[in-house]
mmCIF file of C-alpha atoms in Angstrom:
data_model
loop_
_atom_site.group_PDB
_atom_site.id
_atom_site.type_symbol
_atom_site.label_atom_id
_atom_site.label_comp_id
_atom_site.label_asym_id
_atom_site.label_seq_id
_atom_site.Cartn_x
_atom_site.Cartn_y
_atom_site.Cartn_z
ATOM 1 C CA UNK A 29 0.000 0.000 0.000
ATOM 2 C CA UNK A 30 1.466 3.426 -0.954
ATOM 3 C CA UNK A 31 2.350 5.667 1.977
ATOM 4 C CA UNK A 32 2.814 9.403 2.191
ATOM 5 C CA UNK A 33 6.409 10.214 3.112
ATOM 6 C CA UNK A 34 6.421 13.313 5.304
ATOM 7 C CA UNK A 35 9.785 15.089 5.000
ATOM 8 C CA UNK A 36 11.636 15.627 8.276
ATOM 9 C CA UNK A 37 12.521 19.300 8.596
ATOM 10 C CA UNK A 38 15.385 20.364 10.865
ATOM 11 C CA UNK A 39 13.679 23.328 12.562
ATOM 12 C CA UNK A 40 16.782 23.986 14.689
ATOM 13 C CA UNK A 41 18.510 25.347 11.568
ATOM 14 C CA UNK A 42 16.063 28.256 11.355
ATOM 15 C CA UNK A 43 15.575 31.211 13.668
ATOM 16 C CA UNK A 44 12.176 32.212 15.001
ATOM 17 C CA UNK A 45 12.156 35.215 12.685
ATOM 18 C CA UNK A 46 12.875 33.072 9.619
ATOM 19 C CA UNK A 47 10.051 30.675 10.459
ATOM 20 C CA UNK A 48 7.376 33.145 11.476
ATOM 21 C CA UNK A 49 8.133 35.729 8.776
ATOM 22 C CA UNK A 50 6.509 34.068 5.720
ATOM 23 C CA UNK A 51 3.127 33.224 7.311
ATOM 24 C CA UNK A 52 2.881 36.676 8.909
ATOM 25 C CA UNK A 53 3.723 38.332 5.581
ATOM 26 C CA UNK A 54 1.065 36.269 3.782
ATOM 27 C CA UNK A 55 -1.508 37.129 6.452
ATOM 28 C CA UNK A 56 -0.723 40.856 6.236
ATOM 29 C CA UNK A 57 -0.951 40.731 2.438
ATOM 30 C CA UNK A 58 -4.326 38.999 2.734
ATOM 31 C CA UNK A 59 -5.544 41.739 5.098
ATOM 32 C CA UNK A 60 -4.430 44.369 2.573
ATOM 33 C CA UNK A 61 -6.438 42.631 -0.181
ATOM 34 C CA UNK A 62 -9.503 42.402 2.071
ATOM 35 C CA UNK A 63 -9.113 46.030 3.152
ATOM 36 C CA UNK A 64 -8.818 47.196 -0.461
ATOM 37 C CA UNK A 65 -11.931 45.211 -1.404
ATOM 38 C CA UNK A 66 -13.831 46.725 1.513
ATOM 39 C CA UNK A 67 -12.756 50.227 0.504
ATOM 40 C CA UNK A 68 -13.935 49.701 -3.085
ATOM 41 C CA UNK A 69 -17.142 47.707 -2.542
ATOM 42 C CA UNK A 70 -18.210 48.249 1.078
ATOM 43 C CA UNK A 71 -17.846 44.556 1.916
ATOM 44 C CA UNK A 72 -14.697 42.476 2.609
ATOM 45 C CA UNK A 73 -15.691 39.982 -0.089
ATOM 46 C CA UNK A 74 -18.175 40.016 -2.971
ATOM 47 C CA UNK A 75 -21.601 38.834 -1.834
ATOM 48 C CA UNK A 76 -23.881 36.404 -3.653
ATOM 49 C CA UNK A 77 -27.538 37.219 -4.315
ATOM 50 C CA UNK A 78 -28.422 35.170 -1.218
ATOM 51 C CA UNK A 79 -26.911 38.027 0.821
ATOM 52 C CA UNK A 80 -27.644 41.055 -1.359
ATOM 53 C CA UNK A 81 -30.973 40.105 -2.868
ATOM 54 C CA UNK A 82 -31.549 39.881 -6.612
ATOM 55 C CA UNK A 83 -32.862 37.703 -9.401
ATOM 56 C CA UNK A 84 -31.363 34.784 -11.309
ATOM 57 C CA UNK A 85 -32.747 33.319 -14.522
ATOM 58 C CA UNK A 86 -31.580 30.059 -16.075
ATOM 59 C CA UNK A 87 -31.985 30.622 -19.813
ATOM 60 C CA UNK A 88 -31.495 28.306 -22.767
ATOM 61 C CA UNK A 89 -30.444 30.349 -25.787
ATOM 62 C CA UNK A 90 -31.206 29.427 -29.396
ATOM 63 C CA UNK A 91 -28.458 27.451 -31.130
ATOM 64 C CA UNK A 92 -25.360 29.506 -31.761
ATOM 65 C CA UNK A 93 -26.460 32.546 -29.753
ATOM 66 C CA UNK A 94 -24.025 33.367 -26.985
ATOM 67 C CA UNK A 95 -25.024 36.972 -26.157
ATOM 68 C CA UNK A 96 -27.939 36.512 -23.793
ATOM 69 C CA UNK A 97 -27.875 40.015 -22.295
ATOM 70 C CA UNK A 98 -29.674 41.852 -25.136
ATOM 71 C CA UNK A 99 -33.379 41.190 -24.376
ATOM 72 C CA UNK A 100 -33.375 42.428 -20.793
ATOM 73 C CA UNK A 101 -34.395 45.895 -19.601
ATOM 74 C CA UNK A 102 -32.605 45.564 -16.223
ATOM 75 C CA UNK A 103 -28.838 45.714 -15.802
ATOM 76 C CA UNK A 104 -27.259 42.266 -16.034
ATOM 77 C CA UNK A 105 -24.743 41.682 -13.222
ATOM 78 C CA UNK A 106 -23.240 38.458 -14.500
ATOM 79 C CA UNK A 107 -23.706 35.680 -17.056
ATOM 80 C CA UNK A 108 -22.339 32.232 -16.236
ATOM 81 C CA UNK A 109 -22.462 29.346 -18.714
ATOM 82 C CA UNK A 110 -23.649 25.959 -17.419
ATOM 83 C CA UNK A 111 -20.836 23.567 -18.294
ATOM 84 C CA UNK A 112 -22.946 20.442 -18.660
ATOM 85 C CA UNK A 113 -25.732 21.924 -20.806
ATOM 86 C CA UNK A 114 -25.093 23.460 -24.199
ATOM 87 C CA UNK A 115 -26.299 27.050 -24.757
ATOM 88 C CA UNK A 116 -27.520 27.306 -21.151
ATOM 89 C CA UNK A 117 -26.648 30.293 -18.980
ATOM 90 C CA UNK A 118 -27.411 31.656 -15.520
ATOM 91 C CA UNK A 119 -28.154 35.392 -15.775
ATOM 92 C CA UNK A 120 -28.055 37.483 -12.570
ATOM 93 C CA UNK A 121 -29.726 40.854 -11.977
ATOM 94 C CA UNK A 122 -29.544 43.335 -9.101
ATOM 95 C CA UNK A 123 -32.396 43.629 -6.526
ATOM 96 C CA UNK A 124 -34.144 46.395 -8.488
ATOM 97 C CA UNK A 125 -34.947 44.063 -11.409
ATOM 98 C CA UNK A 126 -38.531 42.830 -11.812
ATOM 99 C CA UNK A 127 -38.170 39.015 -12.115
ATOM 100 C CA UNK A 128 -41.463 38.471 -13.970
ATOM 101 C CA UNK A 129 -40.719 41.246 -16.454
ATOM 102 C CA UNK A 130 -37.201 39.918 -17.177
ATOM 103 C CA UNK A 131 -38.533 36.371 -17.617
ATOM 104 C CA UNK A 132 -41.193 37.621 -20.042
ATOM 105 C CA UNK A 133 -38.573 39.561 -22.039
ATOM 106 C CA UNK A 134 -36.404 36.448 -22.248
ATOM 107 C CA UNK A 135 -39.295 34.313 -23.501
ATOM 108 C CA UNK A 136 -40.330 37.007 -26.013
ATOM 109 C CA UNK A 137 -36.760 36.902 -27.364
ATOM 110 C CA UNK A 138 -37.039 33.161 -27.968
ATOM 111 C CA UNK A 139 -35.159 31.972 -24.894
ATOM 112 C CA UNK A 140 -36.392 29.065 -22.848
ATOM 113 C CA UNK A 141 -36.481 29.868 -19.097
ATOM 114 C CA UNK A 142 -36.619 26.566 -17.170
ATOM 115 C CA UNK A 143 -35.865 28.148 -13.781
ATOM 116 C CA UNK A 144 -35.939 31.526 -12.045
ATOM 117 C CA UNK A 145 -35.333 32.601 -8.463
ATOM 118 C CA UNK A 146 -35.296 35.880 -6.583
ATOM 119 C CA UNK A 147 -34.327 37.047 -3.099
ATOM 120 C CA UNK A 148 -35.538 40.292 -1.531
ATOM 121 C CA UNK A 149 -32.854 42.714 -0.277
ATOM 122 C CA UNK A 150 -34.345 42.631 3.237
ATOM 123 C CA UNK A 151 -34.195 38.845 3.423
ATOM 124 C CA UNK A 152 -30.685 38.877 1.943
ATOM 125 C CA UNK A 153 -29.525 41.391 4.548
ATOM 126 C CA UNK A 154 -31.027 39.270 7.334
ATOM 127 C CA UNK A 155 -29.337 36.140 5.960
ATOM 128 C CA UNK A 156 -26.042 37.996 5.705
ATOM 129 C CA UNK A 157 -26.283 39.146 9.330
ATOM 130 C CA UNK A 158 -27.092 35.631 10.573
ATOM 131 C CA UNK A 159 -24.192 34.120 8.600
ATOM 132 C CA UNK A 160 -21.707 36.653 10.018
ATOM 133 C CA UNK A 161 -22.993 36.037 13.536
ATOM 134 C CA UNK A 162 -22.592 32.286 12.948
ATOM 135 C CA UNK A 163 -18.958 32.640 11.870
ATOM 136 C CA UNK A 164 -18.231 34.998 14.778
ATOM 137 C CA UNK A 165 -19.824 32.689 17.349
ATOM 138 C CA UNK A 166 -17.984 29.675 15.914
ATOM 139 C CA UNK A 167 -14.635 31.469 16.095
ATOM 140 C CA UNK A 168 -15.300 32.792 19.614
ATOM 141 C CA UNK A 169 -16.445 29.371 20.809
ATOM 142 C CA UNK A 170 -13.360 27.747 19.312
ATOM 143 C CA UNK A 171 -11.124 30.300 21.071
ATOM 144 C CA UNK A 172 -12.774 29.729 24.457
ATOM 145 C CA UNK A 173 -12.437 25.949 24.124
ATOM 146 C CA UNK A 174 -8.765 26.268 23.189
ATOM 147 C CA UNK A 175 -8.002 28.547 26.163
ATOM 148 C CA UNK A 176 -9.898 26.193 28.496
ATOM 149 C CA UNK A 177 -7.989 23.210 27.092
ATOM 150 C CA UNK A 178 -4.431 24.555 27.401
ATOM 151 C CA UNK A 179 -4.897 27.246 30.110
ATOM 152 C CA UNK A 180 -1.703 29.008 29.074
ATOM 153 C CA UNK A 181 -1.613 32.124 26.912
ATOM 154 C CA UNK A 182 1.075 31.478 24.290
ATOM 155 C CA UNK A 183 0.037 27.960 23.124
ATOM 156 C CA UNK A 184 -3.620 29.035 23.115
ATOM 157 C CA UNK A 185 -3.046 32.256 21.187
ATOM 158 C CA UNK A 186 -0.908 30.302 18.701
ATOM 159 C CA UNK A 187 -3.925 28.141 17.828
ATOM 160 C CA UNK A 188 -6.255 31.145 17.593
ATOM 161 C CA UNK A 189 -3.880 33.199 15.408
ATOM 162 C CA UNK A 190 -3.279 30.214 13.141
ATOM 163 C CA UNK A 191 -7.038 29.705 12.720
ATOM 164 C CA UNK A 192 -7.470 33.425 12.024
ATOM 165 C CA UNK A 193 -4.873 33.201 9.252
ATOM 166 C CA UNK A 194 -6.553 30.095 7.840
ATOM 167 C CA UNK A 195 -9.762 32.116 7.423
ATOM 168 C CA UNK A 196 -8.283 35.430 6.280
ATOM 169 C CA UNK A 197 -6.096 34.076 3.463
ATOM 170 C CA UNK A 198 -8.906 32.115 1.729
ATOM 171 C CA UNK A 199 -11.173 35.188 1.954
ATOM 172 C CA UNK A 200 -8.485 37.270 0.218
ATOM 173 C CA UNK A 201 -8.113 34.565 -2.447
ATOM 174 C CA UNK A 202 -11.907 34.548 -2.910
ATOM 175 C CA UNK A 203 -11.605 38.208 -3.919
ATOM 176 C CA UNK A 204 -8.764 37.446 -6.323
ATOM 177 C CA UNK A 205 -10.490 34.459 -7.976
ATOM 178 C CA UNK A 206 -13.956 36.031 -8.032
ATOM 179 C CA UNK A 207 -15.620 33.595 -5.632
ATOM 180 C CA UNK A 208 -18.647 35.163 -3.973
ATOM 181 C CA UNK A 209 -19.689 34.715 -0.363
ATOM 182 C CA UNK A 210 -22.852 32.627 -0.156
ATOM 183 C CA UNK A 211 -24.365 30.289 2.418
ATOM 184 C CA UNK A 212 -22.369 27.447 0.858
ATOM 185 C CA UNK A 213 -19.037 29.235 0.978
ATOM 186 C CA UNK A 214 -19.740 30.370 4.561
ATOM 187 C CA UNK A 215 -20.086 26.663 5.393
ATOM 188 C CA UNK A 216 -16.647 26.102 3.838
ATOM 189 C CA UNK A 217 -15.156 28.813 6.075
ATOM 190 C CA UNK A 218 -16.767 27.182 9.117
ATOM 191 C CA UNK A 219 -15.264 23.839 8.095
ATOM 192 C CA UNK A 220 -11.852 25.520 7.882
ATOM 193 C CA UNK A 221 -12.096 26.569 11.524
ATOM 194 C CA UNK A 222 -12.533 22.911 12.450
ATOM 195 C CA UNK A 223 -9.706 21.720 10.208
ATOM 196 C CA UNK A 224 -7.369 24.400 11.526
ATOM 197 C CA UNK A 225 -8.002 23.716 15.209
ATOM 198 C CA UNK A 226 -7.633 19.983 14.618
ATOM 199 C CA UNK A 227 -4.069 20.171 13.305
ATOM 200 C CA UNK A 228 -2.997 22.865 15.792
ATOM 201 C CA UNK A 229 -4.295 20.979 18.827
ATOM 202 C CA UNK A 230 -2.572 17.832 17.570
ATOM 203 C CA UNK A 231 0.734 19.730 17.443
ATOM 204 C CA UNK A 232 0.264 21.418 20.823
ATOM 205 C CA UNK A 233 -0.656 18.135 22.505
ATOM 206 C CA UNK A 234 2.446 16.393 21.183
ATOM 207 C CA UNK A 235 4.702 19.236 22.318
ATOM 208 C CA UNK A 236 3.140 20.199 25.657
ATOM 209 C CA UNK A 237 1.636 16.984 27.018
ATOM 210 C CA UNK A 238 4.015 14.266 25.934
ATOM 211 C CA UNK A 239 7.511 13.659 27.196
ATOM 212 C CA UNK A 240 10.533 13.832 24.947
ATOM 213 C CA UNK A 241 12.595 16.247 22.919
ATOM 214 C CA UNK A 242 10.787 19.288 21.435
ATOM 215 C CA UNK A 243 11.885 18.636 17.854
ATOM 216 C CA UNK A 244 11.051 14.925 18.028
ATOM 217 C CA UNK A 245 7.568 15.831 19.331
ATOM 218 C CA UNK A 246 7.095 18.218 16.399
ATOM 219 C CA UNK A 247 8.192 15.521 13.927
ATOM 220 C CA UNK A 248 5.731 13.006 15.399
ATOM 221 C CA UNK A 249 2.902 15.543 15.152
ATOM 222 C CA UNK A 250 3.873 16.412 11.568
ATOM 223 C CA UNK A 251 3.767 12.785 10.439
ATOM 224 C CA UNK A 252 0.108 12.560 11.461
ATOM 225 C CA UNK A 253 -0.961 16.143 10.805
ATOM 226 C CA UNK A 254 0.621 16.574 7.368
ATOM 227 C CA UNK A 255 -0.712 13.190 6.200
ATOM 228 C CA UNK A 256 -4.188 14.157 7.374
ATOM 229 C CA UNK A 257 -4.123 17.608 5.749
ATOM 230 C CA UNK A 258 -2.551 16.523 2.443
ATOM 231 C CA UNK A 259 -5.140 13.745 2.126
ATOM 232 C CA UNK A 260 -7.907 16.291 2.668
ATOM 233 C CA UNK A 261 -6.350 18.642 0.081
ATOM 234 C CA UNK A 262 -6.248 15.832 -2.484
ATOM 235 C CA UNK A 263 -9.892 14.980 -1.808
ATOM 236 C CA UNK A 264 -10.944 18.627 -2.141
ATOM 237 C CA UNK A 265 -9.021 19.041 -5.408
ATOM 238 C CA UNK A 266 -10.804 16.007 -6.860
ATOM 239 C CA UNK A 267 -14.154 17.369 -5.673
ATOM 240 C CA UNK A 268 -13.487 20.818 -7.171
ATOM 241 C CA UNK A 269 -12.385 19.383 -10.544
ATOM 242 C CA UNK A 270 -15.334 16.985 -10.816
ATOM 243 C CA UNK A 271 -17.787 19.691 -9.716
ATOM 244 C CA UNK A 272 -16.340 22.079 -12.320
ATOM 245 C CA UNK A 273 -16.638 19.500 -15.093
ATOM 246 C CA UNK A 274 -20.270 18.861 -14.167
ATOM 247 C CA UNK A 275 -21.027 22.578 -13.821
ATOM 248 C CA UNK A 276 -21.800 22.528 -10.087
ATOM 249 C CA UNK A 277 -20.529 25.986 -9.222
ATOM 250 C CA UNK A 278 -21.163 25.897 -5.473
ATOM 251 C CA UNK A 279 -19.206 22.667 -4.910
ATOM 252 C CA UNK A 280 -16.382 24.014 -7.069
ATOM 253 C CA UNK A 281 -16.206 27.125 -4.890
ATOM 254 C CA UNK A 282 -16.337 25.104 -1.656
ATOM 255 C CA UNK A 283 -13.580 22.788 -2.883
ATOM 256 C CA UNK A 284 -11.322 25.696 -3.868
ATOM 257 C CA UNK A 285 -11.853 27.530 -0.560
ATOM 258 C CA UNK A 286 -10.991 24.380 1.402
ATOM 259 C CA UNK A 287 -7.860 23.831 -0.696
ATOM 260 C CA UNK A 288 -6.801 27.457 -0.094
ATOM 261 C CA UNK A 289 -7.424 27.126 3.634
ATOM 262 C CA UNK A 290 -5.767 23.725 4.078
ATOM 263 C CA UNK A 291 -2.598 24.792 2.263
ATOM 264 C CA UNK A 292 -2.528 27.920 4.436
ATOM 265 C CA UNK A 293 -3.024 25.732 7.496
ATOM 266 C CA UNK A 294 0.109 23.717 6.672
ATOM 267 C CA UNK A 295 2.150 26.926 6.592
ATOM 268 C CA UNK A 296 0.593 28.466 9.682
ATOM 269 C CA UNK A 297 0.741 25.301 11.788
ATOM 270 C CA UNK A 298 4.264 24.144 10.985
ATOM 271 C CA UNK A 299 5.917 27.549 10.731
ATOM 272 C CA UNK A 300 4.081 30.067 12.904
ATOM 273 C CA UNK A 301 2.607 27.732 15.541
ATOM 274 C CA UNK A 302 5.856 25.752 15.848
ATOM 275 C CA UNK A 303 7.777 29.012 16.307
ATOM 276 C CA UNK A 304 5.481 30.260 19.066
ATOM 277 C CA UNK A 305 5.640 26.878 20.821
ATOM 278 C CA UNK A 306 9.433 26.796 20.573
ATOM 279 C CA UNK A 307 9.670 30.298 22.044
ATOM 280 C CA UNK A 308 7.290 29.268 24.832
ATOM 281 C CA UNK A 309 9.182 26.032 25.635
ATOM 282 C CA UNK A 310 12.725 27.445 25.564
ATOM 283 C CA UNK A 311 12.224 31.055 26.591
ATOM 284 C CA UNK A 312 8.706 31.814 27.782
ATOM 285 C CA UNK A 313 8.454 29.103 30.460
ATOM 286 C CA UNK A 314 11.760 30.074 32.088
ATOM 287 C CA UNK A 315 10.712 33.714 32.590
#
């Protein structure tokens, strides 16, 4: 049976600054991207119609016609082709569009409209607020559990900061790759909190609660943690590719966000978290 060979890294060769520098730089860059997006759009990441309100029509265009924006009187926000169905597109409008009027215009132009959906701005705003509260409560609850589990500041804050980075970097990449925040992608961010805490607690437990040399404890934790995370990344890549080929946009977005977050988690856990733990073991405890 094939086995994943986890490389053994000699952390003693690197200073704390060398190890913690790259993940901190990536996190700061991600915050800059999110801040710039907020300054330009008013939100840290582009929102789906579930959160802003709006109308979506699934239209089947006549053979050979690819411009499906002409018949409509309302401003078209986006047009996305459906990969698995020829000449089929999902057309999105802002909340001011009249869904019945746009559907009638599409049918008058010879388009088939097999599906339409609309969300009111008020309901979208309420959904947005509930989703943000859910993420905030999940992160706060995770932080409280971590502090209760380790009861020391540095190891606990290392887990919390690592989880924060695992959320912030994928959100910045969502802006870069044009992935909108929806209920589905919020679920992906919630899953990342769980993944992140899992690998960080595994590392902290090996270092703080088991006897033996610090670097040997880190290597033991890496063998399990890296295998677990790389396996999850592979599974998410397969899911994203298959979902893309079958035109399932939401699963493609969820898969990509989880890949972004899991790769970030490898960096944050085994560079930043290891550095904070090493400082705590060799310098912080003796103070």
